[in-house]
Short mmCIF file of C-alpha atoms and ligand atoms in Angstrom, two decimals:
data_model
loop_
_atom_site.label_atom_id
_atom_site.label_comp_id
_atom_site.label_asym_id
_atom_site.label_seq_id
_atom_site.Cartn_x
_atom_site.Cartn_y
_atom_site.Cartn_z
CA UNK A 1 7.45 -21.67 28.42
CA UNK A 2 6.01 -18.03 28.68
CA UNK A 3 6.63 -15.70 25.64
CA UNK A 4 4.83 -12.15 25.00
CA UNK A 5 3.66 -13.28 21.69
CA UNK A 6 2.51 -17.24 20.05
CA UNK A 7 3.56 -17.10 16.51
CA UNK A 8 2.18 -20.41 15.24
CA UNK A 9 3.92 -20.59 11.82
CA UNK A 10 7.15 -19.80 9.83
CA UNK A 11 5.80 -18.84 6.80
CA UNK A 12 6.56 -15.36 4.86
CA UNK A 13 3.90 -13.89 7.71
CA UNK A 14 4.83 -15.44 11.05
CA UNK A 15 8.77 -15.05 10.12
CA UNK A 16 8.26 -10.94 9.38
CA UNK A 17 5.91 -10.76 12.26
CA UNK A 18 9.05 -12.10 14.30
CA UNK A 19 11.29 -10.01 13.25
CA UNK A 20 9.19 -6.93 13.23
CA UNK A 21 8.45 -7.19 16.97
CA UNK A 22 12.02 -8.34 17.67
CA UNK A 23 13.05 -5.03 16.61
CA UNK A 24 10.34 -2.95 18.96
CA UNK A 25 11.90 -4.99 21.57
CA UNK A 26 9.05 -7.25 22.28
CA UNK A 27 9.99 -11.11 22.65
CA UNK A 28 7.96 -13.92 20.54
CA UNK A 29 8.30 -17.88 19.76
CA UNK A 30 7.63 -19.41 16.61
CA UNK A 31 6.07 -23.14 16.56
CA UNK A 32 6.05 -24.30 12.70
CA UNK A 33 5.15 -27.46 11.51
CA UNK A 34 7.51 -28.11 9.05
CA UNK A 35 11.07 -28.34 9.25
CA UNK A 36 13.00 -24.98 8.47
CA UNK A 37 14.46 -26.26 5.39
CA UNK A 38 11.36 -27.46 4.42
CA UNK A 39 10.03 -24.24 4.36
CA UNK A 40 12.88 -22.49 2.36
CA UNK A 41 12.40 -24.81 -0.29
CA UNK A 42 8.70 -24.46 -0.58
CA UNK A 43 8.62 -22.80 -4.15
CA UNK A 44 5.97 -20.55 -4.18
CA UNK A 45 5.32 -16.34 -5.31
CA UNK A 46 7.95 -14.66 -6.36
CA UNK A 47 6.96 -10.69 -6.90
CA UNK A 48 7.38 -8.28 -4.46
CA UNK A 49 5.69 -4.88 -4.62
CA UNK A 50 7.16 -1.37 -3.87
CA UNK A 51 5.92 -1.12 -0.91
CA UNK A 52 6.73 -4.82 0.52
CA UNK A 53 10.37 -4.52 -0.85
CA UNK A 54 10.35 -0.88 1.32
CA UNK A 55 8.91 -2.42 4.38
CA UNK A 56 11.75 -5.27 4.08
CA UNK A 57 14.63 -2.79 3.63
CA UNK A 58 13.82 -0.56 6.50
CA UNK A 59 13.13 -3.94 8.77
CA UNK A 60 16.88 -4.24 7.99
CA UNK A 61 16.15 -7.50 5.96
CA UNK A 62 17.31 -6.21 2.78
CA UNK A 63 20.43 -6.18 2.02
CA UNK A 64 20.65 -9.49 -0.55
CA UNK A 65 17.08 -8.46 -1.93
CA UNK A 66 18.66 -4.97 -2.80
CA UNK A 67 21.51 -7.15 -4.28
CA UNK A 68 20.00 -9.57 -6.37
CA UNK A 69 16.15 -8.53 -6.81
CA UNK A 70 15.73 -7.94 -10.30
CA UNK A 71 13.47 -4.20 -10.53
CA UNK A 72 10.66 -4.25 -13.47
CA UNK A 73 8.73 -1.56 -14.74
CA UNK A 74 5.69 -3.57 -15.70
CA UNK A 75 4.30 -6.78 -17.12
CA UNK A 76 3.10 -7.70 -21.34
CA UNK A 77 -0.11 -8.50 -21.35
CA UNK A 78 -0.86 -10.27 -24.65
CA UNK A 79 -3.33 -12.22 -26.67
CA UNK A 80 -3.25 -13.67 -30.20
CA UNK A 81 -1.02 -11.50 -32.43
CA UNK A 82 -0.80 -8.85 -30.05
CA UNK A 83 1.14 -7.92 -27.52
CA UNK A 84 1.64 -4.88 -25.10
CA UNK A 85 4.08 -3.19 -22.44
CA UNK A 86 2.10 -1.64 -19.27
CA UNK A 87 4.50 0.88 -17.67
CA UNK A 88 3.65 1.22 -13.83
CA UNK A 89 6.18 3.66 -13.40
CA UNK A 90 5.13 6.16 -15.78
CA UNK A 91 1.18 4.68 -15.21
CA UNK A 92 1.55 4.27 -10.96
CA UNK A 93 4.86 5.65 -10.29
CA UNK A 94 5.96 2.23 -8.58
CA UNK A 95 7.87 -0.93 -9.81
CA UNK A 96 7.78 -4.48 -8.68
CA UNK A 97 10.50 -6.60 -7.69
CA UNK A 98 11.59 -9.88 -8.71
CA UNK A 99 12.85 -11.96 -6.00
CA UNK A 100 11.21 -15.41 -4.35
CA UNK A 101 9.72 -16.04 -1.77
CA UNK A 102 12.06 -18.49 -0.98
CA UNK A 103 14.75 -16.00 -0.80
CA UNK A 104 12.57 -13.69 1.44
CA UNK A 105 12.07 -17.03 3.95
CA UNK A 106 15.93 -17.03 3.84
CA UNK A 107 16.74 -14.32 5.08
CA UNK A 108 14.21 -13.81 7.29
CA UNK A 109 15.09 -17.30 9.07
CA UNK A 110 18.86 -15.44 9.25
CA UNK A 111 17.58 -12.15 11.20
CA UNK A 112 15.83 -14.49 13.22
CA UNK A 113 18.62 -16.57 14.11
CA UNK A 114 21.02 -13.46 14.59
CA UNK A 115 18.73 -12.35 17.27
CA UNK A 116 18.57 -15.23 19.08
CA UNK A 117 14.66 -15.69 18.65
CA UNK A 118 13.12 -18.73 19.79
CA UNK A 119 11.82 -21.22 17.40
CA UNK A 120 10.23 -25.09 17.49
CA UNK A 121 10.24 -26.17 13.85
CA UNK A 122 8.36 -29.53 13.36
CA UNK A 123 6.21 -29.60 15.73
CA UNK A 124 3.42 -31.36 15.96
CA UNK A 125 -0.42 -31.58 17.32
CA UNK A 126 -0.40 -27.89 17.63
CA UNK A 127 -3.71 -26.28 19.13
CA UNK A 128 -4.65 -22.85 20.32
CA UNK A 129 -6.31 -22.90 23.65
CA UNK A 130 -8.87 -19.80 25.79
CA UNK A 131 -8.03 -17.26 23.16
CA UNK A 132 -11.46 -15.74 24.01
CA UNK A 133 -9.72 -15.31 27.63
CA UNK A 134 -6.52 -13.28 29.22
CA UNK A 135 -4.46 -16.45 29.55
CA UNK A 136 -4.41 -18.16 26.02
CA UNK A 137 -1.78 -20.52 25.31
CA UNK A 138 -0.32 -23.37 22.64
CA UNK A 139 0.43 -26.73 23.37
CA UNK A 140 2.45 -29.04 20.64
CA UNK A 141 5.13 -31.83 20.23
CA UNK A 142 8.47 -30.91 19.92
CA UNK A 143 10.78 -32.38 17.64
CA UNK A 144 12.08 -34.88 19.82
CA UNK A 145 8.61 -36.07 21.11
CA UNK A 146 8.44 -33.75 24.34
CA UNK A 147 4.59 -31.72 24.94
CA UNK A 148 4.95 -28.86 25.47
CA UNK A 149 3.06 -25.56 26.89
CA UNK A 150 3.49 -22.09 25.05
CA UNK A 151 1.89 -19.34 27.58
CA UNK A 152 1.58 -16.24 25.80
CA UNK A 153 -0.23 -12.50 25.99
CA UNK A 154 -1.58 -12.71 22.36
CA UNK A 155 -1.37 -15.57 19.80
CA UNK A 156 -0.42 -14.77 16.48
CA UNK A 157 -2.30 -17.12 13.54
CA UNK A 158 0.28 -16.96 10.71
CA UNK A 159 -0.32 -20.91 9.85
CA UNK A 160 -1.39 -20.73 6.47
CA UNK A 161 -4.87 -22.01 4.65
CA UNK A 162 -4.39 -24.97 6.19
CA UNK A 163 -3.75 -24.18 10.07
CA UNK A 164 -5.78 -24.53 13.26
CA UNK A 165 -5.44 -20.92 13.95
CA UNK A 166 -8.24 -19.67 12.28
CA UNK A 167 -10.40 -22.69 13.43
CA UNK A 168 -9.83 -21.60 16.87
CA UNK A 169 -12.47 -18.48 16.15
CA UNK A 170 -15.75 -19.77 17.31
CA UNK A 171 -18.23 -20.48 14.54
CA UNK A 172 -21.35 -18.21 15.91
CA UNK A 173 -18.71 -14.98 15.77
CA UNK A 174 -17.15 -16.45 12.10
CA UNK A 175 -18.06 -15.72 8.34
CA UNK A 176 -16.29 -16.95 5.10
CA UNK A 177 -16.39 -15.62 1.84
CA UNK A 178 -15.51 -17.98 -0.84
CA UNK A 179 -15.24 -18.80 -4.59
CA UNK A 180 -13.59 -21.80 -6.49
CA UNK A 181 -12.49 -21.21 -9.97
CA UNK A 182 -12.77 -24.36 -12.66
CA UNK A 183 -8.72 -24.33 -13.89
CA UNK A 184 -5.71 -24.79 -11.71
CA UNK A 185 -1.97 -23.55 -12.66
CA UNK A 186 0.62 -26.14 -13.32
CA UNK A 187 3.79 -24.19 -12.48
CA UNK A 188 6.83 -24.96 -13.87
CA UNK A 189 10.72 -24.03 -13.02
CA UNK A 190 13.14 -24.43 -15.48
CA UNK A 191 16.99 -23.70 -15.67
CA UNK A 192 16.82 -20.84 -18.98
CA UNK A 193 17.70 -17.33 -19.09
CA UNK A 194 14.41 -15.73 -19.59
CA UNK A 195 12.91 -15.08 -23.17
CA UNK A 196 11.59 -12.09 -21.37
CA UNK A 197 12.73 -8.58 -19.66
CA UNK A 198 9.46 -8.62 -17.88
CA UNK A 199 6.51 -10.93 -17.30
CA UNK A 200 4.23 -12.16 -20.04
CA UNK A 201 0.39 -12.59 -18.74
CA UNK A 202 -1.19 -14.48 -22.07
CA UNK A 203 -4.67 -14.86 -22.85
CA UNK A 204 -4.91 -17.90 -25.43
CA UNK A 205 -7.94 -19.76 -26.61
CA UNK A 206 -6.04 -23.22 -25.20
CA UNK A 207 -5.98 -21.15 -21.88
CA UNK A 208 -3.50 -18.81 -20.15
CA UNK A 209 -0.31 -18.67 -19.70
CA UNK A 210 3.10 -16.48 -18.05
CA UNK A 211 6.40 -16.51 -18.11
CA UNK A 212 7.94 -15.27 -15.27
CA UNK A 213 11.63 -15.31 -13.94
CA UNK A 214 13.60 -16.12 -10.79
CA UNK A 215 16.94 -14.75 -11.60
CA UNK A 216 18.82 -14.49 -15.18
CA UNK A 217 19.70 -18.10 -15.50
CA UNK A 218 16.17 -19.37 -13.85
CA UNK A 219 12.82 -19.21 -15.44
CA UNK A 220 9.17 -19.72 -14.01
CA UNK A 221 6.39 -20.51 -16.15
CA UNK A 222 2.62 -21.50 -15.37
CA UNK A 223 -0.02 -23.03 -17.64
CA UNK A 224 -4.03 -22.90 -16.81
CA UNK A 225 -4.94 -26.38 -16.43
CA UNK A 226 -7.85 -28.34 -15.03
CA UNK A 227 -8.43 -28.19 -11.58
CA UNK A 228 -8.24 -31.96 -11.57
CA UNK A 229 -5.02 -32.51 -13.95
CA UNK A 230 -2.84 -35.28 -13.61
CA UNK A 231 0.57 -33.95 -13.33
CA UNK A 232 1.85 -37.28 -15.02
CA UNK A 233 0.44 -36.44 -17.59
CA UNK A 234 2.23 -34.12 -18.42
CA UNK A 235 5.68 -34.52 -19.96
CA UNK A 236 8.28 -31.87 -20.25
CA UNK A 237 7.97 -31.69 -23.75
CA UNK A 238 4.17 -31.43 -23.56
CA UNK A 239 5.03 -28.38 -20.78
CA UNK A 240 6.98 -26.83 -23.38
CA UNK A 241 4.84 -27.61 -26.54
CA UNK A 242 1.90 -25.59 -24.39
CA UNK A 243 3.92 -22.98 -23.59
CA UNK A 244 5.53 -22.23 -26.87
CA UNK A 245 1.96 -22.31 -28.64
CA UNK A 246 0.50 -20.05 -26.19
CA UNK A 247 3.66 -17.35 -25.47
CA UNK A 248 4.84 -17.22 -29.21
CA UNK A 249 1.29 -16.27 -30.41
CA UNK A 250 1.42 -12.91 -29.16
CA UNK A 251 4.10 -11.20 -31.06
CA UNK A 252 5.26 -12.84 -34.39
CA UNK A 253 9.07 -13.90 -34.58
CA UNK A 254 9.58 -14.07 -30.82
CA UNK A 255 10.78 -17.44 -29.67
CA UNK A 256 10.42 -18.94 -26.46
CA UNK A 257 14.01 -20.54 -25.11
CA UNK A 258 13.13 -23.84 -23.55
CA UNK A 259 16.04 -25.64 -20.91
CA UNK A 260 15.73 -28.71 -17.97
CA UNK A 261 12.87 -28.60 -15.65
CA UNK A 262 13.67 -28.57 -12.17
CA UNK A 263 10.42 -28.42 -10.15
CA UNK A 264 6.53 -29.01 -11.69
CA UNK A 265 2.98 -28.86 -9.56
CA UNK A 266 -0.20 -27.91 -9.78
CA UNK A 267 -1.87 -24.99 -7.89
CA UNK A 268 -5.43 -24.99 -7.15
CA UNK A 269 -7.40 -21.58 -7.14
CA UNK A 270 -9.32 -19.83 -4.88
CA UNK A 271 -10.47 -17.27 -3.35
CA UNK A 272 -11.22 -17.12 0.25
CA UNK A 273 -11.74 -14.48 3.19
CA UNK A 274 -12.87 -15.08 6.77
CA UNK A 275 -13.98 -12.66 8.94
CA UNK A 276 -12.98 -11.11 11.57
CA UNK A 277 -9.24 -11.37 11.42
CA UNK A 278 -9.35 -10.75 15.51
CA UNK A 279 -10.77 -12.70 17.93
CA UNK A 280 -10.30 -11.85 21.93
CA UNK A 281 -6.39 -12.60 21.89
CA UNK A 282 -5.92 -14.77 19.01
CA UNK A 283 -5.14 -12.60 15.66
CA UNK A 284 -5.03 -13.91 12.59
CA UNK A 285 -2.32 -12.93 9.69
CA UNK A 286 -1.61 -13.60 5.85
CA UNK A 287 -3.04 -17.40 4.01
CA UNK A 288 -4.50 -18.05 7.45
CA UNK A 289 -7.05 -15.76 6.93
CA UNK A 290 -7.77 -15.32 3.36
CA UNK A 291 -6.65 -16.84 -0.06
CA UNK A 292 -5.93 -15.19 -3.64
CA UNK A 293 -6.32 -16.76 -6.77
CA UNK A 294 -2.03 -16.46 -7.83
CA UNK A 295 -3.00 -13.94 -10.64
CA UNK A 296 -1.71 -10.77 -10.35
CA UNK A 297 0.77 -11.95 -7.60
CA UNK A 298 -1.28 -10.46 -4.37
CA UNK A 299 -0.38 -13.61 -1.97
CA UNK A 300 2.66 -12.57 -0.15
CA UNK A 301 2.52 -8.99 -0.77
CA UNK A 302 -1.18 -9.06 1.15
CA UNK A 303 0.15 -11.32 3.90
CA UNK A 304 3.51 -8.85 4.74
CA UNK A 305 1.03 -6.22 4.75
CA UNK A 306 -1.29 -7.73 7.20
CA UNK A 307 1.68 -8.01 9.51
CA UNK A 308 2.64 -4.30 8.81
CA UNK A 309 -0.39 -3.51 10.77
CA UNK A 310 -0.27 -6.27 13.18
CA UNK A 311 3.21 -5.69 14.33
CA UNK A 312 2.14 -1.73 14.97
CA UNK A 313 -0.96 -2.78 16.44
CA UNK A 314 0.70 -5.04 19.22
CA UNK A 315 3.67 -2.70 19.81
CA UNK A 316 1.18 -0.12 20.63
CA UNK A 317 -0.57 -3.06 22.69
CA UNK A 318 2.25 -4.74 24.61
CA UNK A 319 4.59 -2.10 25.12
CA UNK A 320 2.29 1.11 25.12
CA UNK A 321 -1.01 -0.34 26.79
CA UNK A 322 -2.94 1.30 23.89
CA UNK A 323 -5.80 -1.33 22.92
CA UNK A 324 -7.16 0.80 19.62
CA UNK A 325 -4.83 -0.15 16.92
CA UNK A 326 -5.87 -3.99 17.92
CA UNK A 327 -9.17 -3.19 18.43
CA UNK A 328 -9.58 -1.94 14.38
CA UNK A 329 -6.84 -4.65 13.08
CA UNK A 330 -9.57 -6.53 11.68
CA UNK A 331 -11.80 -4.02 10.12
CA UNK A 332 -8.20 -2.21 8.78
CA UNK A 333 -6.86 -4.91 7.01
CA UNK A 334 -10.03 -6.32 5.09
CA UNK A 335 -10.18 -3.26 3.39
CA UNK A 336 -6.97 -3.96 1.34
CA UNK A 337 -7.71 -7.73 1.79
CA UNK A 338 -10.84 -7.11 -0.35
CA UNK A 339 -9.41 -4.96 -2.69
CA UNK A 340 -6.44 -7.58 -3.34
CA UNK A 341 -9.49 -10.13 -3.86
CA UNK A 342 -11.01 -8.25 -6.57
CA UNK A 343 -8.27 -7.61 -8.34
CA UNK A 344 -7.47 -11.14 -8.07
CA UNK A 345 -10.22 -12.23 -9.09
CA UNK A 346 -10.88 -9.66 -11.99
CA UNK A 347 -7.03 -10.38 -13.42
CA UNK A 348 -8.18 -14.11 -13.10
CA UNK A 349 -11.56 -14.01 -14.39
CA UNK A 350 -10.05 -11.52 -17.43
CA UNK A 351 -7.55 -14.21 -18.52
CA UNK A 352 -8.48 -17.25 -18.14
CA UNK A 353 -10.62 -19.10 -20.48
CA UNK A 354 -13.67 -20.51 -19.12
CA UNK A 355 -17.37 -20.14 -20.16
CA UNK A 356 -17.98 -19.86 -23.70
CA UNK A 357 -17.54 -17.99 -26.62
CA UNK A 358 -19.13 -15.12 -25.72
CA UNK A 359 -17.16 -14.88 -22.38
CA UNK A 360 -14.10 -15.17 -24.62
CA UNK A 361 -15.00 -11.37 -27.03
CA UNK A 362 -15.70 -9.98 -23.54
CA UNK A 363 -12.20 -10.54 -22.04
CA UNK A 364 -10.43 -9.53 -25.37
CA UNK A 365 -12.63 -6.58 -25.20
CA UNK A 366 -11.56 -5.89 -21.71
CA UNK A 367 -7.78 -6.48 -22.56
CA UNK A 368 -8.20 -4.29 -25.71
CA UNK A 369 -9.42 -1.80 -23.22
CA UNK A 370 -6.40 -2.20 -20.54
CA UNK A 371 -3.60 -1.65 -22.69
CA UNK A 372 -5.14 1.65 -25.06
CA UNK A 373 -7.50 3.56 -22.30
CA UNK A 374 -4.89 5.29 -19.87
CA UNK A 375 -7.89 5.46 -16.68
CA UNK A 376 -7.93 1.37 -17.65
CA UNK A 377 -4.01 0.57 -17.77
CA UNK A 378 -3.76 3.10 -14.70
CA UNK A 379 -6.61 1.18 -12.89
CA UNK A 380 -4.51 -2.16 -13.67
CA UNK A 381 -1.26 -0.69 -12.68
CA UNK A 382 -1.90 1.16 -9.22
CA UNK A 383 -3.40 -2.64 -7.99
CA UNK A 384 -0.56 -4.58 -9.29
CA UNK A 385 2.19 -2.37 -8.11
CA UNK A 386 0.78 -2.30 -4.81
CA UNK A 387 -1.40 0.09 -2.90
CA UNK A 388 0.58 1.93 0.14
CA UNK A 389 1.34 -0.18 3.58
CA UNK A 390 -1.61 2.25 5.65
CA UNK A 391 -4.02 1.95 2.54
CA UNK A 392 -7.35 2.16 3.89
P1 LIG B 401 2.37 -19.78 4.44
O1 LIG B 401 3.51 -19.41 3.57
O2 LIG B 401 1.45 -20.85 3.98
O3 LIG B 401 2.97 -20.16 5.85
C1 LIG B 401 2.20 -20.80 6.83
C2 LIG B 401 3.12 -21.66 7.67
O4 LIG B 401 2.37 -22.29 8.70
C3 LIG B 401 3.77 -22.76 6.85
O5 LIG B 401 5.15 -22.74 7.00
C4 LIG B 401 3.12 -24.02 7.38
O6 LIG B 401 3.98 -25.14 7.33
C5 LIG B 401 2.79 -23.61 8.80
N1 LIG B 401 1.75 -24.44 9.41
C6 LIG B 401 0.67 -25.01 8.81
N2 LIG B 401 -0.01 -25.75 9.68
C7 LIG B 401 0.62 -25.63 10.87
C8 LIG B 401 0.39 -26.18 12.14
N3 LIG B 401 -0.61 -27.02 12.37
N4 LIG B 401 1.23 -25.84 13.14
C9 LIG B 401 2.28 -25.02 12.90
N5 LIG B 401 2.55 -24.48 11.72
C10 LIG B 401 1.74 -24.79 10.70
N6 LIG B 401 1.43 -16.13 -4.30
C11 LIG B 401 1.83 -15.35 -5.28
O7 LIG B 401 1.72 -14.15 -5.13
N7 LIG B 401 2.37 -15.90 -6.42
C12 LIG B 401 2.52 -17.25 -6.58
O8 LIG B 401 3.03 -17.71 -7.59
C13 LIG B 401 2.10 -18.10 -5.55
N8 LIG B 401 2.23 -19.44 -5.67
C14 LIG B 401 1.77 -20.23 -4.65
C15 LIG B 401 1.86 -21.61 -4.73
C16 LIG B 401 1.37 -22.45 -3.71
C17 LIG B 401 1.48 -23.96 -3.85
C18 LIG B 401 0.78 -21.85 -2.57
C19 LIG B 401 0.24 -22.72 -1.46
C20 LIG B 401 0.72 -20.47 -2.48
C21 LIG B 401 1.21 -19.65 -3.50
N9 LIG B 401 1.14 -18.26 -3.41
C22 LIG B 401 1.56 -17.48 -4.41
C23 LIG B 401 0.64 -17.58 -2.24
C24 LIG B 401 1.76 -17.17 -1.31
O9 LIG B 401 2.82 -18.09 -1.37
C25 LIG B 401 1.16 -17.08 0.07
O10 LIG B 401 0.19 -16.06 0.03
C26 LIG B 401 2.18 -16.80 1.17
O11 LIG B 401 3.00 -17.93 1.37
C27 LIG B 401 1.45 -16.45 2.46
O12 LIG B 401 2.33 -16.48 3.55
P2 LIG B 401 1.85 -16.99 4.97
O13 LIG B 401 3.04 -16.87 5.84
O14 LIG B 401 0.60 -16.31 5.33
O15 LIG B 401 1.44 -18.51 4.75
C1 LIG B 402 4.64 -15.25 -10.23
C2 LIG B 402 3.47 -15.70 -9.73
C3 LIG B 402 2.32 -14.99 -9.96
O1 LIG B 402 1.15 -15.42 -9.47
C4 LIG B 402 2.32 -13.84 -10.71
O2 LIG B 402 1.16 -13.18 -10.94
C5 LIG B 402 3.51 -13.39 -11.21
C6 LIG B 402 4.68 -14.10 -10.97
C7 LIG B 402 5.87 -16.01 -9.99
O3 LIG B 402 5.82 -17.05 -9.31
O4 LIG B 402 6.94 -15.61 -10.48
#
């Protein structure tokens, strides 16, 4: 088969990149792993920023997210006996959205279908061949057992943390950046109307914890754990003893509603770039490229940004013969890839109890600081809302 563009993937990333180029006209095929419903189900991020849920409405691909998306002003952000409101509108002048990213994989996967784009979900022995020439191509299994031979003009890597895409980047021209963190989330949906209006980021001395929300019947909650936790250890009354003890602490009299757990797992943290996000004709997109410790809910927003840029960049490429958008994709996007991976990695290092004592007055210090010093609280806000799609 012979397509313009290789998307090896169907995540968040490799579905937008799809649809993006679908709509400048320019044909692709997807090759994912899994199987599509596989996918959907996948429970993973679930806030959008202003400028992702923008970039999805004027891609055509939201008309249910402008339905059901559930618009918040800010987060709490609390600790022992206190707890305070950050107001990105009036701090940022942007919201966040509410709305998972298994909803976003929905209707993505419908726009694709509608146009009639080609897709191989679960294949199988997928590898990226002479993407440092002018012919590189993919070769996998198809679902019913058949090779098969993807020819393409540029391969998009939108496979994830765990794909071949980015090993396909020689190691001489490669460099990673990387940093493990010593707690892991357990993450938790349960079927209760929020306790909340908006999110709840705790600091507690038995570790952090948030309430977050799906829709008004479905709650999402997540726990600091240790990396190395044994999820059967943990009951769902143990789930909800931790939560209650940590939420409840921060404002006297509030109560935590508790209902039936549907879904429990642990995340592990990190954070992880690789550089460059280009090589030859092989260009890499979203998890395949770099990693965000969950805090401060950077994942998906930084991977539908990535593919902002990428779907210009080819356009211009394939249907304009201009080479300089490609040519600075990489250099482009790490600049908001970095600053998504310090503000990770400040929002995680900030709540999350590790070290000792000491490290403990330092974060409270810092917190005390975030929600009374405007310059802090604005600092927090412009980063979590989002920074613009062309931020350089
Ligand atoms: P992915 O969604 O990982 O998609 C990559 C796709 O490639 C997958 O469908 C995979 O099956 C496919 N693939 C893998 N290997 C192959 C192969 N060999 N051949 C073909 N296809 C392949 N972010 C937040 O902001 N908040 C959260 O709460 C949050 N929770 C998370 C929980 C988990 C368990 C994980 C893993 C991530 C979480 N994230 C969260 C991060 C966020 O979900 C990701 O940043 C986002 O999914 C990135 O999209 P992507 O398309 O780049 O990668
Ligand atoms: C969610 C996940 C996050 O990592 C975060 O910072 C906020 C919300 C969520 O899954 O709802």
């Amino acid at each position: 088969t012979r397509t313009r563009v290789a998307i090896i993937g169907a995540g968040p990333a490799g579905l937008l990149l799809a649809h993006l180029l679908h709509l400048e006209g320019i044909d692709s095929v997807l090759v994912e792993r899994q199987s599509a419903s596989y996918v959907q189900a996948r429970i993973r991020a679930g806030i959008l920023e202003a400028s992702t849920v923008d970039l999805l409405k004027q891609a055509g691909v939201g008309t249910r997210l402008a339905a059901e998306s559930m618009e918040h002003r800010g987060i709490y952000l609390q600790w022992p006996g206190e707890r305070h409101h950050l107001d990105f509108v009036k701090l940022a002048g942007r919201s966040v959205s509410v709305y998972g990213q298994t909803e976003v994989t929905k209707d993505l996967m419908r726009a694709r279908e509608e146009a009639g784009g080609q897709a191989f979900y679960e294949a199988s022995e997928v590898e990226l061949h002479d993407v440092g020439t002018d012919r590189p191509s993919v070769t996998f299994v198809d679902s019913d057992g058949r090779p098969q031979r993807l020819e393409a003009e540029v391969i998009a890597g939108c496979d994830g943390f765990h794909g071949p895409s980015r090993g396909a980047i020689p190691d001489a021209v490669r460099d990673t950046w990387e940093r493990e963190y010593p707690f892991a989330w357990l993450g938790v949906l349960a079927e209760v109307a929020p306790s909340t209006d908006e999110l709840i980021y705790a600091w507690h001395p038995d570790g952090f914890a948030m309430h977050s929300m799906r829709s008004p019947r479905v709650s999402r909650f997540y726990l600091q754990v240790r990396p190395d936790e044994d999820i059967a250890e943990w009951s769902d009354d143990r789930v909800w003893t931790a939560l209650t003890t940590r939420l409840e602490a921060g404002e006297p009299g509030w109560r935590l509603e508790t209902g039936r757990i549907t879904e429990k797992s642990v995340l592990p943290m990190r954070s992880f770039v690789t550089t460059p996000m280009r090589h030859g004709r092989l260009f890499l997109a979203g998890d395949a490229a770099h990693i965000v410790p969950p805090t401060g809910a950077k994942g998906l927003n930084l991977a539908v940004a990535d593919v902002a840029l990428l779907a210009r960049a080819l356009t211009a490429w394939l249907s304009g013969g201009s080479t300089e958008l490609a040519e600075s994709y990489s250099d482009t996007a790490l600049r908001r890839v970095w600053r998504c991976t310090h503000f990770s990695w400040w929002m995680t290092t900030m709540l999350h109890r590790h070290g000792d004592d000491f490290d403990a007055q330092l974060q409270l210090s810092q917190l005390r600081r975030t929600v009374t010093a405007e310059a802090a609280a604005t600092e927090l806000a412009e980063n979590y809302a989002g920074l613009p799609i062309g931020y350089q």
